């Protein structure tokens, strides 16, 4: 585990207790756990959305999300040129 053995872990734990106090450590651990869970849930949700987008109708190359193709003038712009 990253080359950390028991003596190094004990030193880190002692430093954390001195910095934050014994009463604050459980609160910090809880907050860290909630943050990790929220991050994982967000990444899983984003992955599901990306995979569902890939299964829907694929877009043509150069097509914009609103349906008009890039580079093609709209009918109003074409009428103005005429």
Short mmCIF file of C-alpha atoms in Angstrom, two decimals:
data_model
loop_
_atom_site.label_atom_id
_atom_site.label_comp_id
_atom_site.label_asym_id
_atom_site.label_seq_id
_atom_site.Cartn_x
_atom_site.Cartn_y
_atom_site.Cartn_z
CA UNK A 1 0.00 0.00 0.00
CA UNK A 2 2.15 2.86 -1.33
CA UNK A 3 5.14 1.59 0.65
CA UNK A 4 3.60 2.67 3.97
CA UNK A 5 4.12 0.27 6.81
CA UNK A 6 2.86 0.33 10.39
CA UNK A 7 5.43 2.82 11.78
CA UNK A 8 4.67 5.36 9.04
CA UNK A 9 0.92 4.96 9.50
CA UNK A 10 1.23 5.44 13.26
CA UNK A 11 3.22 8.65 12.78
CA UNK A 12 0.60 9.98 10.35
CA UNK A 13 -2.19 9.08 12.78
CA UNK A 14 -0.43 10.82 15.70
CA UNK A 15 0.11 13.96 13.63
CA UNK A 16 -3.57 13.97 12.62
CA UNK A 17 -4.67 13.61 16.24
CA UNK A 18 -2.39 16.47 17.27
CA UNK A 19 -3.60 18.72 14.45
CA UNK A 20 -7.33 18.10 14.60
CA UNK A 21 -7.97 16.57 18.00
CA UNK A 22 -9.51 13.22 18.83
CA UNK A 23 -13.09 14.56 18.76
CA UNK A 24 -12.80 16.04 15.27
CA UNK A 25 -11.34 12.96 13.52
CA UNK A 26 -14.63 10.99 13.30
CA UNK A 27 -16.39 14.04 11.86
CA UNK A 28 -13.63 14.49 9.27
CA UNK A 29 -13.77 10.82 8.33
CA UNK A 30 -17.54 10.98 7.95
CA UNK A 31 -17.33 14.07 5.75
CA UNK A 32 -14.62 12.47 3.63
CA UNK A 33 -16.71 9.30 3.19
CA UNK A 34 -19.78 11.31 2.16
CA UNK A 35 -17.72 13.27 -0.32
CA UNK A 36 -16.28 10.13 -1.88
CA UNK A 37 -19.75 8.55 -2.15
CA UNK A 38 -21.18 11.69 -3.77
CA UNK A 39 -18.29 11.81 -6.24
CA UNK A 40 -18.74 8.14 -7.14
CA UNK A 41 -22.49 8.57 -7.57
CA UNK A 42 -21.91 11.57 -9.83
CA UNK A 43 -19.38 9.79 -12.01
CA UNK A 44 -21.61 6.71 -12.27
CA UNK A 45 -24.56 8.90 -13.27
CA UNK A 46 -22.47 10.75 -15.86
CA UNK A 47 -21.22 7.44 -17.27
CA UNK A 48 -24.79 6.14 -17.56
CA UNK A 49 -25.87 9.32 -19.37
CA UNK A 50 -22.94 9.05 -21.77
CA UNK A 51 -23.66 5.41 -22.54
CA UNK A 52 -27.37 6.13 -23.08
CA UNK A 53 -26.46 8.96 -25.49
CA UNK A 54 -24.31 6.56 -27.48
CA UNK A 55 -27.23 4.14 -27.94
CA UNK A 56 -29.55 6.82 -29.33
CA UNK A 57 -29.49 7.89 -32.97
CA UNK A 58 -25.94 8.84 -33.92
CA UNK A 59 -25.43 12.35 -35.22
CA UNK A 60 -24.13 13.12 -38.68
CA UNK A 61 -20.66 14.64 -38.80
CA UNK A 62 -20.99 18.40 -38.45
CA UNK A 63 -24.56 18.27 -37.16
CA UNK A 64 -25.34 20.63 -34.32
CA UNK A 65 -27.39 19.49 -31.30
CA UNK A 66 -30.42 21.58 -32.27
CA UNK A 67 -30.76 19.80 -35.60
CA UNK A 68 -29.29 22.20 -38.15
CA UNK A 69 -26.14 21.11 -39.89
CA UNK A 70 -22.98 23.18 -39.47
CA UNK A 71 -21.98 25.19 -42.49
CA UNK A 72 -25.43 25.19 -44.10
CA UNK A 73 -27.17 28.57 -44.16
CA UNK A 74 -30.65 28.72 -42.75
CA UNK A 75 -33.55 29.32 -45.14
CA UNK A 76 -33.88 32.92 -43.90
CA UNK A 77 -30.23 33.63 -44.68
CA UNK A 78 -30.58 31.99 -48.10
CA UNK A 79 -33.63 34.14 -48.91
CA UNK A 80 -31.76 37.34 -48.03
CA UNK A 81 -28.98 36.48 -50.49
CA UNK A 82 -31.45 36.04 -53.36
#
